[in-house]
Tab-separated table of C-alpha atoms in Angstrom:
chain	number	residue	atom	x	y	z
S	193	MET	CA	-193.008	-116.877	35.365
S	194	SER	CA	-192.116	-120.480	36.001
S	195	LYS	CA	-188.484	-121.589	35.874
S	196	LEU	CA	-186.667	-124.900	35.720
S	197	TYR	CA	-185.309	-126.261	38.975
S	198	SER	CA	-183.601	-129.536	39.852
S	199	VAL	CA	-185.144	-131.814	42.453
S	200	PHE	CA	-184.339	-135.174	44.006
S	201	THR	CA	-187.002	-137.649	42.934
S	202	GLY	CA	-185.399	-140.779	44.339
S	203	THR	CA	-182.516	-141.687	46.643
S	204	GLY	CA	-180.700	-144.880	47.528
S	205	CYS	CA	-177.709	-146.041	49.519
S	206	TYR	CA	-175.778	-149.194	50.225
S	207	VAL	CA	-174.288	-149.793	53.662
S	208	PRO	CA	-172.084	-152.910	53.636
S	209	ALA	CA	-173.052	-155.614	56.102
S	210	LYS	CA	-169.571	-156.140	57.565
S	211	GLN	CA	-169.477	-154.353	60.950
S	212	ILE	CA	-166.047	-153.411	62.265
S	213	LYS	CA	-166.018	-152.331	65.906
S	214	ASN	CA	-163.058	-150.544	67.498
S	215	GLU	CA	-162.046	-153.741	69.265
S	216	PHE	CA	-161.150	-155.111	65.829
S	217	PHE	CA	-157.984	-152.989	65.924
S	218	HIS	CA	-156.688	-154.203	69.285
S	219	ASN	CA	-154.344	-156.695	67.616
S	220	TYR	CA	-153.005	-154.210	65.055
S	221	GLU	CA	-149.485	-152.760	65.105
S	222	PHE	CA	-149.581	-148.967	64.842
S	223	TYR	CA	-146.592	-146.821	63.866
S	224	ASP	CA	-145.987	-143.067	63.708
S	225	SER	CA	-144.898	-141.180	60.590
S	226	THR	CA	-141.220	-141.779	61.411
S	227	GLY	CA	-141.646	-145.549	61.354
S	228	GLU	CA	-141.488	-145.957	65.121
S	229	LYS	CA	-143.945	-148.353	66.703
S	230	LEU	CA	-146.398	-146.615	69.029
S	231	PRO	CA	-145.792	-147.610	72.678
S	232	THR	CA	-149.364	-146.844	73.758
S	233	PRO	CA	-151.549	-149.950	74.232
S	234	ASN	CA	-154.106	-150.345	71.452
S	235	GLU	CA	-156.964	-150.367	73.948
S	236	GLU	CA	-155.923	-146.856	74.979
S	237	ILE	CA	-155.478	-145.778	71.352
S	238	THR	CA	-158.983	-146.894	70.399
S	239	ARG	CA	-160.500	-145.361	73.544
S	240	LYS	CA	-158.977	-141.953	72.783
S	241	PHE	CA	-159.885	-142.339	69.111
S	242	GLU	CA	-163.558	-142.795	69.963
S	243	GLU	CA	-163.482	-139.836	72.348
S	244	ILE	CA	-162.051	-137.590	69.609
S	245	THR	CA	-164.099	-138.812	66.635
S	246	THR	CA	-167.200	-140.436	68.247
S	247	ILE	CA	-166.635	-143.447	65.942
S	248	ALA	CA	-167.413	-146.749	67.673
S	249	GLU	CA	-167.759	-148.854	64.538
S	250	ARG	CA	-167.737	-148.654	60.759
S	251	ARG	CA	-168.728	-150.772	57.753
S	252	TYR	CA	-166.371	-152.527	55.338
S	253	ALA	CA	-167.122	-154.039	51.952
S	254	SER	CA	-166.979	-157.822	51.837
S	255	ASP	CA	-164.090	-159.492	50.041
S	256	ASP	CA	-166.166	-160.165	46.914
S	257	GLU	CA	-167.502	-156.595	46.604
S	258	THR	CA	-165.919	-153.883	44.449
S	259	THR	CA	-166.586	-150.156	44.533
S	260	SER	CA	-168.890	-150.322	41.511
S	261	ASP	CA	-170.830	-153.178	43.145
S	262	LEU	CA	-171.689	-150.889	46.055
S	263	ALA	CA	-172.644	-148.111	43.652
S	264	LEU	CA	-174.859	-150.478	41.652
S	265	VAL	CA	-177.075	-151.332	44.626
S	266	ALA	CA	-177.398	-147.672	45.691
S	267	SER	CA	-178.240	-146.651	42.106
S	268	GLN	CA	-180.843	-149.366	41.639
S	269	ARG	CA	-182.548	-148.269	44.837
S	270	ALA	CA	-182.533	-144.611	43.763
S	271	LEU	CA	-183.950	-145.435	40.310
S	272	GLU	CA	-186.663	-147.587	41.869
S	273	ALA	CA	-187.601	-144.861	44.365
S	274	ALA	CA	-187.800	-142.290	41.561
S	275	GLY	CA	-189.790	-144.583	39.275
S	276	VAL	CA	-187.418	-143.664	36.458
S	277	ASP	CA	-186.576	-145.877	33.489
S	278	LYS	CA	-182.782	-146.191	33.447
S	279	GLU	CA	-182.785	-145.744	29.659
S	280	GLU	CA	-184.182	-142.228	30.112
S	281	LEU	CA	-181.123	-140.974	32.007
S	282	ASP	CA	-179.248	-138.153	30.306
S	283	TYR	CA	-176.182	-138.296	32.551
S	284	ILE	CA	-174.570	-140.621	35.077
S	285	ILE	CA	-172.114	-138.682	37.246
S	286	PHE	CA	-170.002	-140.851	39.529
S	287	ALA	CA	-168.055	-139.235	42.384
S	288	HIS	CA	-165.223	-141.252	43.908
S	289	ASN	CA	-161.548	-140.897	44.830
S	290	PHE	CA	-159.923	-144.287	44.328
S	291	GLY	CA	-161.697	-145.936	41.434
S	292	GLU	CA	-162.386	-149.652	41.396
S	293	THR	CA	-160.773	-151.405	44.343
S	294	THR	CA	-160.681	-155.132	44.954
S	295	LYS	CA	-159.428	-157.255	47.828
S	296	ASP	CA	-156.291	-158.225	45.918
S	297	ASN	CA	-155.460	-154.914	44.232
S	298	ILE	CA	-155.330	-151.586	46.079
S	299	ARG	CA	-153.851	-149.692	43.139
S	300	ILE	CA	-156.113	-146.962	41.808
S	301	ASP	CA	-158.029	-148.256	38.770
S	302	VAL	CA	-160.003	-145.652	36.815
S	303	LEU	CA	-159.964	-147.129	33.315
S	304	PRO	CA	-162.668	-147.556	32.235
S	305	THR	CA	-164.291	-144.838	34.308
S	306	MET	CA	-166.428	-145.792	37.268
S	307	ALA	CA	-169.461	-144.215	35.595
S	308	ALA	CA	-168.919	-146.366	32.500
S	309	ARG	CA	-168.625	-149.497	34.639
S	310	LEU	CA	-171.797	-148.558	36.493
S	311	LYS	CA	-173.666	-147.884	33.257
S	312	GLN	CA	-172.647	-151.328	32.008
S	313	LYS	CA	-173.682	-153.027	35.248
S	314	LEU	CA	-177.042	-151.247	35.140
S	315	GLY	CA	-177.492	-152.609	31.622
S	316	ILE	CA	-178.146	-149.192	30.051
S	317	ALA	CA	-178.024	-149.374	26.247
S	318	ASN	CA	-178.872	-145.734	25.491
S	319	PRO	CA	-175.684	-144.085	24.086
S	320	SER	CA	-177.085	-140.652	24.959
S	321	ALA	CA	-176.775	-141.447	28.653
S	322	VAL	CA	-173.404	-139.734	29.131
S	323	ALA	CA	-171.327	-141.318	31.888
S	324	TYR	CA	-168.353	-139.625	33.521
S	325	ASP	CA	-166.473	-139.391	36.827
S	326	ILE	CA	-165.707	-136.535	39.165
S	327	LEU	CA	-162.790	-136.479	41.630
S	328	PHE	CA	-163.176	-133.729	44.217
S	329	GLY	CA	-162.207	-135.344	47.497
S	330	CYS	CA	-164.934	-136.148	50.007
S	331	PRO	CA	-167.121	-133.290	48.653
S	332	GLY	CA	-167.302	-135.091	45.277
S	333	TRP	CA	-170.944	-136.162	45.460
S	334	VAL	CA	-172.101	-132.700	46.535
S	335	GLN	CA	-170.115	-131.188	43.651
S	336	ALA	CA	-171.648	-133.712	41.245
S	337	VAL	CA	-175.098	-132.553	42.385
S	338	ILE	CA	-174.042	-128.981	41.640
S	339	GLN	CA	-172.958	-129.994	38.128
S	340	ALA	CA	-176.221	-131.872	37.595
S	341	ASP	CA	-178.133	-128.783	38.703
S	342	TYR	CA	-176.509	-126.758	35.924
S	343	TYR	CA	-177.436	-129.352	33.293
S	344	LEU	CA	-181.036	-129.564	34.477
S	345	ARG	CA	-181.674	-125.842	34.855
S	346	SER	CA	-180.176	-125.145	31.416
S	347	GLY	CA	-182.607	-127.561	29.799
S	348	ASP	CA	-179.750	-129.731	28.534
S	349	ALA	CA	-180.947	-132.687	30.624
S	350	LYS	CA	-184.125	-133.931	32.244
S	351	LYS	CA	-182.969	-136.875	34.359
S	352	ILE	CA	-179.564	-137.463	35.954
S	353	LEU	CA	-178.192	-140.165	38.241
S	354	VAL	CA	-175.633	-138.819	40.722
S	355	VAL	CA	-173.613	-141.443	42.574
S	356	GLY	CA	-170.916	-141.418	45.246
S	357	ALA	CA	-168.986	-144.516	46.309
S	358	ASP	CA	-165.614	-145.304	47.852
S	359	VAL	CA	-163.977	-148.301	49.512
S	360	LEU	CA	-161.517	-146.623	51.859
S	361	SER	CA	-160.777	-149.737	53.906
S	362	ARG	CA	-158.540	-151.055	51.124
S	363	ILE	CA	-156.454	-147.926	50.564
S	364	SER	CA	-155.904	-146.927	54.207
S	365	ASP	CA	-152.649	-147.923	55.909
S	366	PRO	CA	-153.403	-150.684	58.473
S	367	HIS	CA	-150.449	-149.437	60.548
S	368	ASP	CA	-151.702	-145.839	60.734
S	369	ARG	CA	-154.171	-145.170	63.563
S	370	ASP	CA	-155.961	-142.655	61.319
S	371	SER	CA	-157.118	-145.652	59.269
S	372	MET	CA	-159.763	-146.326	61.924
S	373	ILE	CA	-161.701	-143.300	60.653
S	374	TYR	CA	-162.338	-144.744	57.216
S	375	ALA	CA	-165.256	-146.831	56.006
S	376	ASP	CA	-166.932	-148.047	52.822
S	377	GLY	CA	-170.284	-147.213	51.281
S	378	ALA	CA	-172.305	-145.808	48.401
S	379	GLY	CA	-175.102	-143.288	47.975
S	380	ALA	CA	-177.095	-142.176	44.942
S	381	ALA	CA	-179.872	-139.847	43.877
S	382	VAL	CA	-181.958	-139.308	40.777
S	383	MET	CA	-182.348	-135.632	39.937
S	384	GLU	CA	-184.984	-134.326	37.554
S	385	ALA	CA	-185.875	-130.961	36.055
S	386	ARG	CA	-189.113	-129.457	37.341
S	387	GLU	CA	-190.942	-126.276	36.380
S	388	SER	CA	-192.078	-124.136	39.295
S	389	ASP	CA	-193.341	-120.626	39.922
S	390	THR	CA	-191.397	-120.529	43.191
S	391	PRO	CA	-187.874	-121.763	43.960
S	392	VAL	CA	-187.725	-125.486	44.824
S	393	GLY	CA	-185.079	-128.179	44.879
S	394	VAL	CA	-181.543	-126.862	44.562
S	395	ILE	CA	-182.009	-123.144	45.146
S	396	GLY	CA	-178.367	-122.235	45.698
S	397	HIS	CA	-174.860	-123.539	46.209
S	398	ASN	CA	-171.329	-122.467	47.062
S	399	SER	CA	-167.885	-124.041	46.527
S	400	ARG	CA	-164.254	-123.174	47.209
S	401	SER	CA	-160.809	-124.749	46.725
S	402	ASP	CA	-157.887	-123.862	48.984
S	403	ALA	CA	-155.089	-125.678	47.183
S	404	LEU	CA	-152.352	-123.066	47.601
S	405	ASP	CA	-151.785	-123.570	51.322
S	406	TYR	CA	-153.576	-126.854	52.023
S	407	VAL	CA	-153.103	-129.143	49.023
S	408	ASN	CA	-151.223	-131.879	50.905
S	409	MET	CA	-153.350	-132.239	54.032
S	410	LEU	CA	-154.803	-135.382	52.476
S	411	HIS	CA	-152.431	-137.244	50.176
S	412	MET	CA	-151.100	-140.648	49.215
S	413	GLY	CA	-147.957	-142.050	50.839
S	414	TYR	CA	-146.112	-145.191	51.905
S	415	SER	CA	-147.123	-147.247	54.930
S	416	TYR	CA	-145.839	-146.132	58.322
S	417	ASN	CA	-144.642	-149.712	58.809
S	418	PRO	CA	-141.063	-149.688	57.376
S	419	GLU	CA	-141.347	-153.269	56.128
S	420	LEU	CA	-144.621	-152.618	54.305
S	421	ALA	CA	-143.288	-149.312	52.966
S	422	GLU	CA	-140.620	-151.213	51.039
S	423	LYS	CA	-143.351	-152.650	48.803
S	424	LYS	CA	-143.979	-149.090	47.522
S	425	ASP	CA	-147.767	-149.340	47.772
S	426	TYR	CA	-149.506	-146.013	48.303
S	427	TYR	CA	-151.997	-145.479	51.115
S	428	LEU	CA	-154.281	-142.636	52.131
S	429	LYS	CA	-152.569	-140.229	54.543
S	430	MET	CA	-153.953	-137.311	56.531
S	431	ASN	CA	-152.634	-134.364	58.511
S	432	GLY	CA	-155.430	-134.649	61.043
S	433	ARG	CA	-154.701	-131.667	63.287
S	434	ARG	CA	-154.280	-129.137	60.458
S	435	LEU	CA	-157.296	-130.519	58.646
S	436	TYR	CA	-159.412	-130.174	61.791
S	437	GLN	CA	-158.407	-126.535	62.197
S	438	TYR	CA	-158.895	-125.786	58.505
S	439	ALA	CA	-162.418	-127.195	58.617
S	440	LEU	CA	-163.349	-125.239	61.762
S	441	GLU	CA	-162.104	-121.998	60.250
S	442	ASN	CA	-163.546	-122.356	56.754
S	443	VAL	CA	-166.564	-124.679	56.567
S	444	PRO	CA	-168.877	-122.432	58.655
S	445	LYS	CA	-167.931	-119.415	56.527
S	446	ALA	CA	-168.516	-121.355	53.308
S	447	ILE	CA	-171.975	-122.494	54.425
S	448	LYS	CA	-172.925	-118.980	55.531
S	449	SER	CA	-171.691	-117.565	52.230
S	450	GLY	CA	-174.038	-119.922	50.386
S	451	LEU	CA	-176.962	-118.877	52.577
S	452	ASP	CA	-176.061	-115.197	52.205
S	453	LYS	CA	-176.315	-115.486	48.413
S	454	LEU	CA	-179.969	-116.371	48.933
S	455	LYS	CA	-180.481	-113.848	51.745
S	456	LEU	CA	-181.526	-116.831	53.845
S	457	HIS	CA	-180.926	-116.859	57.600
S	458	ILE	CA	-179.790	-119.997	59.405
S	459	ASP	CA	-183.035	-119.967	61.407
S	460	LYS	CA	-184.827	-120.855	58.148
S	461	VAL	CA	-182.787	-124.063	57.789
S	462	SER	CA	-184.406	-127.267	59.063
S	463	LYS	CA	-181.439	-129.634	58.722
S	464	VAL	CA	-177.708	-129.471	58.063
S	465	LEU	CA	-176.442	-132.651	56.417
S	466	ILE	CA	-172.680	-132.422	56.711
S	467	HIS	CA	-169.944	-134.816	55.617
S	468	GLN	CA	-169.357	-137.413	58.327
S	469	ALA	CA	-165.626	-136.910	58.881
S	470	ASN	CA	-165.370	-136.567	62.655
S	471	GLY	CA	-168.260	-136.297	65.083
S	472	LYS	CA	-166.651	-133.792	67.422
S	473	MET	CA	-165.426	-131.723	64.461
S	474	ASP	CA	-168.904	-131.586	62.931
S	475	ASP	CA	-170.354	-130.453	66.277
S	476	ALA	CA	-167.751	-127.696	66.459
S	477	ILE	CA	-168.409	-126.641	62.843
S	478	LEU	CA	-172.133	-126.326	63.522
S	479	LYS	CA	-171.539	-124.327	66.705
S	480	ARG	CA	-169.241	-121.932	64.841
S	481	LEU	CA	-171.804	-121.599	62.051
S	482	PHE	CA	-174.458	-120.481	64.529
S	483	ASN	CA	-171.931	-118.179	66.215
S	484	LEU	CA	-171.558	-116.374	62.876
S	485	TYR	CA	-175.207	-115.394	63.350
S	486	ASN	CA	-174.586	-114.474	67.004
S	487	LEU	CA	-176.634	-117.478	68.076
S	488	LYS	CA	-175.304	-119.402	71.076
S	489	GLU	CA	-177.897	-122.188	71.058
S	490	VAL	CA	-177.878	-124.866	68.333
S	491	PRO	CA	-181.230	-126.606	67.719
S	492	GLU	CA	-181.098	-130.135	69.086
S	493	TYR	CA	-182.073	-132.108	66.001
S	494	ILE	CA	-180.731	-129.915	63.209
S	495	MET	CA	-177.716	-132.115	62.361
S	496	PRO	CA	-178.367	-135.841	61.775
S	497	MET	CA	-175.278	-137.998	62.317
S	498	THR	CA	-174.248	-141.503	61.261
S	499	ILE	CA	-170.497	-141.431	61.871
S	500	SER	CA	-170.604	-143.202	65.237
S	501	TRP	CA	-171.746	-146.419	63.560
S	502	LEU	CA	-170.913	-145.958	59.861
S	503	GLY	CA	-167.574	-144.133	60.032
S	504	ASN	CA	-166.287	-141.898	57.246
S	505	SER	CA	-167.161	-143.296	53.804
S	506	SER	CA	-165.955	-140.201	51.919
S	507	VAL	CA	-168.250	-139.224	49.017
S	508	ALA	CA	-170.942	-141.601	50.293
S	509	THR	CA	-171.635	-139.955	53.652
S	510	VAL	CA	-173.932	-137.120	52.530
S	511	PRO	CA	-176.105	-139.101	50.079
S	512	THR	CA	-176.354	-141.917	52.615
S	513	LEU	CA	-177.606	-139.449	55.243
S	514	LEU	CA	-180.106	-138.000	52.770
S	515	ASP	CA	-181.436	-141.415	51.781
S	516	MET	CA	-181.812	-142.605	55.355
S	517	ILE	CA	-183.834	-139.517	56.240
S	518	MET	CA	-185.974	-139.840	53.106
S	519	ARG	CA	-186.744	-143.448	54.013
S	520	GLY	CA	-187.590	-142.651	57.639
S	521	LYS	CA	-184.576	-144.497	59.054
S	522	MET	CA	-183.234	-141.620	61.168
S	523	ASP	CA	-185.082	-141.066	64.438
S	524	ASP	CA	-186.116	-137.451	65.119
S	525	HIS	CA	-185.333	-136.417	61.528
S	526	VAL	CA	-188.299	-135.788	59.231
S	527	LEU	CA	-188.407	-133.547	56.178
S	528	LYS	CA	-191.533	-131.954	54.747
S	529	SER	CA	-192.524	-129.705	51.865
S	530	GLY	CA	-191.053	-126.220	52.200
S	531	ASP	CA	-188.186	-127.281	54.462
S	532	ASN	CA	-184.772	-125.842	53.635
S	533	ILE	CA	-181.779	-128.091	54.197
S	534	VAL	CA	-178.036	-127.611	53.722
S	535	LEU	CA	-175.854	-130.328	52.218
S	536	ALA	CA	-172.183	-129.599	52.922
S	537	SER	CA	-168.819	-131.303	52.693
S	538	VAL	CA	-165.089	-130.752	53.097
S	539	GLY	CA	-162.147	-132.825	51.927
S	540	ALA	CA	-158.997	-133.368	49.909
S	541	GLY	CA	-157.822	-130.505	47.780
S	542	MET	CA	-158.754	-128.847	50.115
S	543	ASN	CA	-162.297	-128.363	48.874
S	544	ILE	CA	-165.485	-127.195	50.569
S	545	ASN	CA	-168.981	-126.978	49.122
S	546	SER	CA	-172.559	-126.534	50.226
S	547	ILE	CA	-176.011	-126.724	48.679
S	548	VAL	CA	-179.249	-125.182	49.874
S	549	TYR	CA	-182.145	-127.450	48.967
S	550	ARG	CA	-185.872	-126.659	49.408
S	551	PHE	CA	-188.228	-129.614	49.478
S	552	PRO	CA	-191.054	-129.308	46.917
């Protein structure tokens, strides 16, 4: 008997034009968490940073762009690719972490919701197109896809727009060297219900939240610069070493758990699209995942990466990867009917999730 499944029918992303290379930070003043200025020359700091993260450059929103502006472009591209009338959408789910940011205001602004702002900018009049936000750290867009999957498979909805956008450049402390990781961007996908005799689209997923021991590994705090800290503005802060270890220990197990639910072996997976948080960390996660299957060799082109030139744009990294592959913009990465891929992310909370998706 045929069942309802949820499939991506159109994707879109928006990568801001403003390129920020590591040399951009050579004139910055970096401090440690105690407020002491770092004695290491910035050229050495950026060199080591690139060695650890593989990030050579990232993209920032222009001064006249807001978070919802980025999301608008990505959404329009996804709707166009899907050939879907925006008035036919049943839900608009917007994943983000910092709401609407502008050049002159870094305070978190989530009223009205980002989804409501996006619906207004898209010009959608249909009141039945329910718009709401989801805050789930960097895994927010993946979790929004999971929610959309439930709506579609239940028959409650037929067409859903799932969006992820963040402008991290405005909420990261310019005096914290970790700020070099962060970037801006937006990604979107249209998901539709489809009847099929065999499993297609989202065929499984897995999520976990480890708040008890790891809730503060990503948090908001004052600038490391004592003078800037007096202004009481909050910036994004990260316990990088603990986060790295947490991800290595738990992300591979979470992905395998999702595959195990389907009795699907890793050798049946064509691509692993993982959150672009740290290039070396993602390589280590993938190696550990294959080690869980007693496999020492990792296929060369299984994990497409954008972090070296796009940085970490939070909720936007996974949908941006997906869209670039769908549009043939990633060399050596092609997806065809029947291919199984994994979409996975890890971030604040701490939260981890993964989706197994089979191309129709």
